[in-house]
Structures are given as structure tokens and as C-alpha cells.
Amino acid sequence: MATKNKTTNTLTVLVIDDDMERAESFRAALAASPYVVKHLAHTSASLLREVENTEPDIILIDIESPNRDTIESLSTISEFNPKPIVMFSEQDQPDLMRDSIKAGVSAYVSGETNPDRAKFILDVAVARFNEFQGLKAELTDAKRKLQSRKWVDQAKALLIEKQGMSEQQAYSAIRKMAMDNGQKMEDVAKNLISMMQLIGGGK
């Protein structure tokens, strides 16, 4: 998540903009804020390379008309190295906004750029990003727990069918094996299923 550096209490910002004067205005507008403009780059530069080289906490892009390469690069960043992304665009196009947000943009601002609002917009983008990452982590954890439960339920069903155990006995047996061997119940369940399949006890 985009959390402030514990020692400097700042977040570094990579600004991508073809207009260097406007980019410098972003730097000036953020001078007294927790956001530090770490690097300025033109849109012609490789976005992925710039992110790899500068390792910013936040990406701010001011672009007249984002092209497909830019959208794809943002999607790659969001998948493998997620961070808050703010996009300013003079174009007010719903399709472009939808594609940008789908690619991982945390805040999309259309119309004339106003650097004085940059801090507020970055605050919103960071808050949205952190909330989304939290929800994403919760969903991933819920899916993992559901998958783990499926393995345990499958192992219980085999023990009930082949060993004549009750459901509680089967669960207790799996839990005891997990505790005795310092393993997760999911791993014990997988091993049980594999073993019973090898000896012809499972399908």
C-alpha cells in the first residue's frame, strides 16, 4: 500500500507530462506537502522503465490524449507493482475514463489542469488506493479460506465414507494430525486425499 515513509513522512511522486513548465508547477504546488516530486519525465519515455528506475510511491500523469500503450503500461503496473495513479486529461471521454480506471488509475480528472488542486487530488487517490488494496486483500483471503475449507471437507467426506467416522471425528482427526505435524489443516487434507487415492480409497 501507499504508506508514508516512516523516516521522512513523505511520498515520492513521478510526474509524467509533456509540458515541463506545467510539470514544474506541480512540483511547486506540492512543495509544502507530504508529496515530493521525485522525477519529471515526458510521455514519450517508457512509463514502465521510468517507474522501475525511480520507484515512486505515486504516479501523476498529465496527458492530452492517453494512447493504448500508456493504458497497457498502467495495467501492467497495477498488476505487478500497484501504486496510486492520478491522471489529468483535457479529454472528457467516458470510454477513456473507464479504460483508465480499469487499468488501475485511482483518480481521473478531466478538463483544464489546476496544479493548485494537486495535493487534494493526491490525498483522494491515496485514500481510494489504500481502500481498494484492503478490499482486494480481504477478497484474496476469503478465497483462500474457501479453497482450504473445500480440501478439508473433501478429506472429511473420504474419512466418513472409508473409515466409518462421524463428521466430528473426521474433523478432529485432521486437526490432530495438523497439530502433531505442525502443518495447516489444508495441507493435511491434501495429503490424506492423495494417500487414499493412491491406495484406491478415493476418486
PDB file of C-alpha atoms in Angstrom:
ATOM      1  CA  MET A   1       0.000   0.000   0.000  1.00  0.00           C
ATOM      2  CA  ALA A   2       0.982   3.620  -0.404  1.00  0.00           C
ATOM      3  CA  THR A   3       2.040   4.456   3.135  1.00  0.00           C
ATOM      4  CA  LYS A   4       4.226   7.360   4.088  1.00  0.00           C
ATOM      5  CA  ASN A   5       7.927   6.738   4.583  1.00  0.00           C
ATOM      6  CA  LYS A   6       8.388   6.210   8.324  1.00  0.00           C
ATOM      7  CA  THR A   7      11.621   8.219   8.462  1.00  0.00           C
ATOM      8  CA  THR A   8      10.800  11.137   6.160  1.00  0.00           C
ATOM      9  CA  ASN A   9       6.990  11.072   6.393  1.00  0.00           C
ATOM     10  CA  THR A  10       6.781  11.734   2.657  1.00  0.00           C
ATOM     11  CA  LEU A  11       5.518  10.069  -0.521  1.00  0.00           C
ATOM     12  CA  THR A  12       7.542  10.402  -3.707  1.00  0.00           C
ATOM     13  CA  VAL A  13       5.750  11.327  -6.920  1.00  0.00           C
ATOM     14  CA  LEU A  14       6.710  10.572 -10.518  1.00  0.00           C
ATOM     15  CA  VAL A  15       5.252  13.257 -12.792  1.00  0.00           C
ATOM     16  CA  ILE A  16       4.731  12.366 -16.455  1.00  0.00           C
ATOM     17  CA  ASP A  17       3.961  15.417 -18.577  1.00  0.00           C
ATOM     18  CA  ASP A  18       4.950  16.755 -21.996  1.00  0.00           C
ATOM     19  CA  ASP A  19       4.671  20.311 -20.698  1.00  0.00           C
ATOM     20  CA  MET A  20       7.708  20.756 -18.429  1.00  0.00           C
ATOM     21  CA  GLU A  21       6.527  24.175 -17.279  1.00  0.00           C
ATOM     22  CA  ARG A  22       3.255  22.655 -16.115  1.00  0.00           C
ATOM     23  CA  ALA A  23       5.136  19.744 -14.556  1.00  0.00           C
ATOM     24  CA  GLU A  24       7.281  22.205 -12.611  1.00  0.00           C
ATOM     25  CA  SER A  25       4.099  23.900 -11.433  1.00  0.00           C
ATOM     26  CA  PHE A  26       3.061  20.566  -9.905  1.00  0.00           C
ATOM     27  CA  ARG A  27       6.390  20.416  -8.090  1.00  0.00           C
ATOM     28  CA  ALA A  28       5.892  23.977  -6.777  1.00  0.00           C
ATOM     29  CA  ALA A  29       2.283  23.319  -5.729  1.00  0.00           C
ATOM     30  CA  LEU A  30       3.336  20.254  -3.749  1.00  0.00           C
ATOM     31  CA  ALA A  31       6.397  21.871  -2.171  1.00  0.00           C
ATOM     32  CA  ALA A  32       4.827  22.334   1.268  1.00  0.00           C
ATOM     33  CA  SER A  33       3.006  18.981   1.268  1.00  0.00           C
ATOM     34  CA  PRO A  34       3.989  15.415   2.223  1.00  0.00           C
ATOM     35  CA  TYR A  35       4.314  14.694  -1.515  1.00  0.00           C
ATOM     36  CA  VAL A  36       7.764  15.130  -3.047  1.00  0.00           C
ATOM     37  CA  VAL A  37       8.129  15.210  -6.831  1.00  0.00           C
ATOM     38  CA  LYS A  38      10.996  12.811  -7.327  1.00  0.00           C
ATOM     39  CA  HIS A  39      11.238  12.880 -11.089  1.00  0.00           C
ATOM     40  CA  LEU A  40       9.795  14.559 -14.172  1.00  0.00           C
ATOM     41  CA  ALA A  41       9.502  12.766 -17.496  1.00  0.00           C
ATOM     42  CA  HIS A  42       7.937  13.219 -20.924  1.00  0.00           C
ATOM     43  CA  THR A  43       5.131  10.954 -22.075  1.00  0.00           C
ATOM     44  CA  SER A  44       7.409   9.742 -24.863  1.00  0.00           C
ATOM     45  CA  ALA A  45       9.554   7.986 -22.264  1.00  0.00           C
ATOM     46  CA  SER A  46       8.847   4.365 -21.366  1.00  0.00           C
ATOM     47  CA  LEU A  47       6.481   4.514 -18.409  1.00  0.00           C
ATOM     48  CA  LEU A  48       7.480   1.070 -17.197  1.00  0.00           C
ATOM     49  CA  ARG A  49      11.178   1.972 -17.358  1.00  0.00           C
ATOM     50  CA  GLU A  50      10.631   5.275 -15.551  1.00  0.00           C
ATOM     51  CA  VAL A  51       8.750   3.510 -12.754  1.00  0.00           C
ATOM     52  CA  GLU A  52      11.428   0.824 -12.496  1.00  0.00           C
ATOM     53  CA  ASN A  53      14.233   3.389 -12.340  1.00  0.00           C
ATOM     54  CA  THR A  54      12.653   5.863  -9.927  1.00  0.00           C
ATOM     55  CA  GLU A  55      10.487   3.552  -7.758  1.00  0.00           C
ATOM     56  CA  PRO A  56       7.917   6.262  -6.920  1.00  0.00           C
ATOM     57  CA  ASP A  57       5.143   5.911  -4.367  1.00  0.00           C
ATOM     58  CA  ILE A  58       2.649   7.666  -6.653  1.00  0.00           C
ATOM     59  CA  ILE A  59       2.381   8.305 -10.395  1.00  0.00           C
ATOM     60  CA  LEU A  60       0.872  11.529 -11.693  1.00  0.00           C
ATOM     61  CA  ILE A  61       0.214  11.720 -15.429  1.00  0.00           C
ATOM     62  CA  ASP A  62      -0.924  14.845 -17.253  1.00  0.00           C
ATOM     63  CA  ILE A  63      -1.587  13.889 -20.831  1.00  0.00           C
ATOM     64  CA  GLU A  64      -3.702  15.370 -23.580  1.00  0.00           C
ATOM     65  CA  SER A  65      -4.735  12.063 -25.093  1.00  0.00           C
ATOM     66  CA  PRO A  66      -3.604   8.808 -23.407  1.00  0.00           C
ATOM     67  CA  ASN A  67      -2.752   6.179 -26.015  1.00  0.00           C
ATOM     68  CA  ARG A  68      -3.184   2.433 -25.832  1.00  0.00           C
ATOM     69  CA  ASP A  69       0.467   1.881 -24.828  1.00  0.00           C
ATOM     70  CA  THR A  70       0.018   4.155 -21.822  1.00  0.00           C
ATOM     71  CA  ILE A  71      -3.140   2.348 -20.721  1.00  0.00           C
ATOM     72  CA  GLU A  72      -1.435  -1.044 -21.110  1.00  0.00           C
ATOM     73  CA  SER A  73       1.596   0.137 -19.132  1.00  0.00           C
ATOM     74  CA  LEU A  74      -0.659   1.352 -16.323  1.00  0.00           C
ATOM     75  CA  SER A  75      -2.426  -2.004 -16.304  1.00  0.00           C
ATOM     76  CA  THR A  76       0.922  -3.806 -16.012  1.00  0.00           C
ATOM     77  CA  ILE A  77       1.994  -1.564 -13.138  1.00  0.00           C
ATOM     78  CA  SER A  78      -1.304  -2.117 -11.325  1.00  0.00           C
ATOM     79  CA  GLU A  79      -0.953  -5.873 -11.653  1.00  0.00           C
ATOM     80  CA  PHE A  80       2.696  -6.323 -10.695  1.00  0.00           C
ATOM     81  CA  ASN A  81       3.631  -3.180  -8.745  1.00  0.00           C
ATOM     82  CA  PRO A  82       0.403  -1.441  -7.670  1.00  0.00           C
ATOM     83  CA  LYS A  83       0.521   2.164  -6.517  1.00  0.00           C
ATOM     84  CA  PRO A  84      -1.806   5.204  -6.593  1.00  0.00           C
ATOM     85  CA  ILE A  85      -2.077   6.665 -10.093  1.00  0.00           C
ATOM     86  CA  VAL A  86      -3.564  10.062 -10.896  1.00  0.00           C
ATOM     87  CA  MET A  87      -4.378  11.008 -14.480  1.00  0.00           C
ATOM     88  CA  PHE A  88      -5.168  14.513 -15.702  1.00  0.00           C
ATOM     89  CA  SER A  89      -6.589  14.681 -19.211  1.00  0.00           C
ATOM     90  CA  GLU A  90      -8.060  17.512 -21.239  1.00  0.00           C
ATOM     91  CA  GLN A  91     -10.305  14.989 -22.927  1.00  0.00           C
ATOM     92  CA  ASP A  92     -13.683  14.344 -21.345  1.00  0.00           C
ATOM     93  CA  GLN A  93     -14.352  10.890 -22.754  1.00  0.00           C
ATOM     94  CA  PRO A  94     -16.293   8.300 -20.731  1.00  0.00           C
ATOM     95  CA  ASP A  95     -14.654   5.399 -22.589  1.00  0.00           C
ATOM     96  CA  LEU A  96     -11.182   6.752 -21.865  1.00  0.00           C
ATOM     97  CA  MET A  97     -12.030   7.301 -18.216  1.00  0.00           C
ATOM     98  CA  ARG A  98     -13.452   3.784 -17.912  1.00  0.00           C
ATOM     99  CA  ASP A  99     -10.374   2.219 -19.558  1.00  0.00           C
ATOM    100  CA  SER A 100      -8.045   4.263 -17.354  1.00  0.00           C
ATOM    101  CA  ILE A 101      -9.791   3.297 -14.127  1.00  0.00           C
ATOM    102  CA  LYS A 102      -9.902  -0.334 -15.255  1.00  0.00           C
ATOM    103  CA  ALA A 103      -6.137  -0.102 -15.831  1.00  0.00           C
ATOM    104  CA  GLY A 104      -5.619   0.980 -12.223  1.00  0.00           C
ATOM    105  CA  VAL A 105      -5.955   4.765 -12.227  1.00  0.00           C
ATOM    106  CA  SER A 106      -7.073   5.846  -8.741  1.00  0.00           C
ATOM    107  CA  ALA A 107      -8.223   9.340  -9.750  1.00  0.00           C
ATOM    108  CA  TYR A 108      -9.110  10.546 -13.250  1.00  0.00           C
ATOM    109  CA  VAL A 109      -9.509  14.318 -13.660  1.00  0.00           C
ATOM    110  CA  SER A 110     -10.766  15.687 -16.961  1.00  0.00           C
ATOM    111  CA  GLY A 111     -10.716  19.273 -18.138  1.00  0.00           C
ATOM    112  CA  GLU A 112      -8.229  22.049 -17.541  1.00  0.00           C
ATOM    113  CA  THR A 113      -5.374  21.156 -15.213  1.00  0.00           C
ATOM    114  CA  ASN A 114      -5.101  23.075 -11.957  1.00  0.00           C
ATOM    115  CA  PRO A 115      -1.844  22.236 -10.125  1.00  0.00           C
ATOM    116  CA  ASP A 116      -3.130  24.011  -7.001  1.00  0.00           C
ATOM    117  CA  ARG A 117      -5.601  21.143  -6.503  1.00  0.00           C
ATOM    118  CA  ALA A 118      -2.878  18.518  -6.848  1.00  0.00           C
ATOM    119  CA  LYS A 119      -2.466  17.841  -3.112  1.00  0.00           C
ATOM    120  CA  PHE A 120      -6.207  17.346  -2.577  1.00  0.00           C
ATOM    121  CA  ILE A 121      -6.433  15.034  -5.584  1.00  0.00           C
ATOM    122  CA  LEU A 122      -3.405  13.037  -4.459  1.00  0.00           C
ATOM    123  CA  ASP A 123      -4.946  12.694  -0.979  1.00  0.00           C
ATOM    124  CA  VAL A 124      -8.122  11.283  -2.546  1.00  0.00           C
ATOM    125  CA  ALA A 125      -6.156   8.966  -4.842  1.00  0.00           C
ATOM    126  CA  VAL A 126      -4.086   7.555  -1.979  1.00  0.00           C
ATOM    127  CA  ALA A 127      -7.206   7.010   0.154  1.00  0.00           C
ATOM    128  CA  ARG A 128      -9.020   5.236  -2.690  1.00  0.00           C
ATOM    129  CA  PHE A 129      -5.966   3.135  -3.495  1.00  0.00           C
ATOM    130  CA  ASN A 130      -5.469   2.019   0.108  1.00  0.00           C
ATOM    131  CA  GLU A 131      -9.166   1.176   0.456  1.00  0.00           C
ATOM    132  CA  PHE A 132      -9.131  -0.840  -2.761  1.00  0.00           C
ATOM    133  CA  GLN A 133      -5.979  -2.722  -1.768  1.00  0.00           C
ATOM    134  CA  GLY A 134      -7.559  -3.529   1.588  1.00  0.00           C
ATOM    135  CA  LEU A 135     -10.694  -4.893  -0.069  1.00  0.00           C
ATOM    136  CA  LYS A 136      -8.559  -6.837  -2.539  1.00  0.00           C
ATOM    137  CA  ALA A 137      -6.574  -8.414   0.304  1.00  0.00           C
ATOM    138  CA  GLU A 138      -9.791  -9.348   2.108  1.00  0.00           C
ATOM    139  CA  LEU A 139     -11.186 -10.957  -1.048  1.00  0.00           C
ATOM    140  CA  THR A 140      -7.972 -12.906  -1.625  1.00  0.00           C
ATOM    141  CA  ASP A 141      -8.006 -14.117   1.978  1.00  0.00           C
ATOM    142  CA  ALA A 142     -11.677 -15.120   1.724  1.00  0.00           C
ATOM    143  CA  LYS A 143     -10.977 -17.101  -1.464  1.00  0.00           C
ATOM    144  CA  ARG A 144      -8.003 -18.816   0.179  1.00  0.00           C
ATOM    145  CA  LYS A 145     -10.080 -19.786   3.218  1.00  0.00           C
ATOM    146  CA  LEU A 146     -12.872 -21.108   0.997  1.00  0.00           C
ATOM    147  CA  GLN A 147     -10.433 -23.225  -1.004  1.00  0.00           C
ATOM    148  CA  SER A 148      -8.863 -24.526   2.207  1.00  0.00           C
ATOM    149  CA  ARG A 149     -12.291 -25.465   3.545  1.00  0.00           C
ATOM    150  CA  LYS A 150     -13.069 -27.359   0.339  1.00  0.00           C
ATOM    151  CA  TRP A 151      -9.947 -29.510   0.778  1.00  0.00           C
ATOM    152  CA  VAL A 152     -10.827 -30.244   4.419  1.00  0.00           C
ATOM    153  CA  ASP A 153     -14.434 -31.063   3.533  1.00  0.00           C
ATOM    154  CA  GLN A 154     -13.269 -33.437   0.794  1.00  0.00           C
ATOM    155  CA  ALA A 155     -10.893 -35.195   3.190  1.00  0.00           C
ATOM    156  CA  LYS A 156     -13.629 -35.441   5.828  1.00  0.00           C
ATOM    157  CA  ALA A 157     -16.002 -36.996   3.295  1.00  0.00           C
ATOM    158  CA  LEU A 158     -13.444 -39.683   2.445  1.00  0.00           C
ATOM    159  CA  LEU A 159     -12.772 -40.481   6.101  1.00  0.00           C
ATOM    160  CA  ILE A 160     -16.505 -40.721   6.763  1.00  0.00           C
ATOM    161  CA  GLU A 161     -17.041 -42.979   3.771  1.00  0.00           C
ATOM    162  CA  LYS A 162     -13.960 -45.187   4.011  1.00  0.00           C
ATOM    163  CA  GLN A 163     -13.185 -45.196   7.745  1.00  0.00           C
ATOM    164  CA  GLY A 164     -16.714 -45.046   9.127  1.00  0.00           C
ATOM    165  CA  MET A 165     -16.026 -41.900  11.122  1.00  0.00           C
ATOM    166  CA  SER A 166     -18.585 -39.308  12.079  1.00  0.00           C
ATOM    167  CA  GLU A 167     -18.133 -35.800  10.697  1.00  0.00           C
ATOM    168  CA  GLN A 168     -16.819 -34.542  14.052  1.00  0.00           C
ATOM    169  CA  GLN A 169     -14.404 -37.475  14.343  1.00  0.00           C
ATOM    170  CA  ALA A 170     -13.094 -36.870  10.839  1.00  0.00           C
ATOM    171  CA  TYR A 171     -12.584 -33.168  11.532  1.00  0.00           C
ATOM    172  CA  SER A 172     -10.893 -33.882  14.857  1.00  0.00           C
ATOM    173  CA  ALA A 173      -8.588 -36.436  13.212  1.00  0.00           C
ATOM    174  CA  ILE A 174      -7.498 -33.942  10.548  1.00  0.00           C
ATOM    175  CA  ARG A 175      -6.980 -31.219  13.134  1.00  0.00           C
ATOM    176  CA  LYS A 176      -4.931 -33.512  15.394  1.00  0.00           C
ATOM    177  CA  MET A 177      -2.686 -34.589  12.514  1.00  0.00           C
ATOM    178  CA  ALA A 178      -2.162 -30.933  11.613  1.00  0.00           C
ATOM    179  CA  MET A 179      -1.220 -30.034  15.196  1.00  0.00           C
ATOM    180  CA  ASP A 180       1.024 -33.068  15.683  1.00  0.00           C
ATOM    181  CA  ASN A 181       2.943 -32.358  12.478  1.00  0.00           C
ATOM    182  CA  GLY A 182       2.915 -28.562  12.633  1.00  0.00           C
ATOM    183  CA  GLN A 183       1.009 -28.353   9.358  1.00  0.00           C
ATOM    184  CA  LYS A 184      -2.016 -26.497   8.103  1.00  0.00           C
ATOM    185  CA  MET A 185      -5.241 -28.481   8.022  1.00  0.00           C
ATOM    186  CA  GLU A 186      -5.439 -27.808   4.287  1.00  0.00           C
ATOM    187  CA  ASP A 187      -2.055 -29.484   3.732  1.00  0.00           C
ATOM    188  CA  VAL A 188      -3.019 -32.475   5.881  1.00  0.00           C
ATOM    189  CA  ALA A 189      -6.282 -32.780   3.956  1.00  0.00           C
ATOM    190  CA  LYS A 190      -4.423 -32.760   0.620  1.00  0.00           C
ATOM    191  CA  ASN A 191      -2.024 -35.445   1.836  1.00  0.00           C
ATOM    192  CA  LEU A 192      -4.897 -37.596   3.085  1.00  0.00           C
ATOM    193  CA  ILE A 193      -6.748 -37.293  -0.201  1.00  0.00           C
ATOM    194  CA  SER A 194      -3.623 -38.166  -2.196  1.00  0.00           C
ATOM    195  CA  MET A 195      -2.838 -41.156   0.025  1.00  0.00           C
ATOM    196  CA  MET A 196      -6.368 -42.543  -0.163  1.00  0.00           C
ATOM    197  CA  GLN A 197      -6.405 -42.070  -3.921  1.00  0.00           C
ATOM    198  CA  LEU A 198      -3.133 -43.995  -4.222  1.00  0.00           C
ATOM    199  CA  ILE A 199      -4.499 -46.930  -2.246  1.00  0.00           C
ATOM    200  CA  GLY A 200      -7.758 -46.826  -4.150  1.00  0.00           C
ATOM    201  CA  GLY A 201      -9.733 -45.224  -1.386  1.00  0.00           C
ATOM    202  CA  GLY A 202     -10.652 -42.050  -3.223  1.00  0.00           C
ATOM    203  CA  LYS A 203     -11.789 -40.976  -6.642  1.00  0.00           C
TER     204      LYS A 203
END
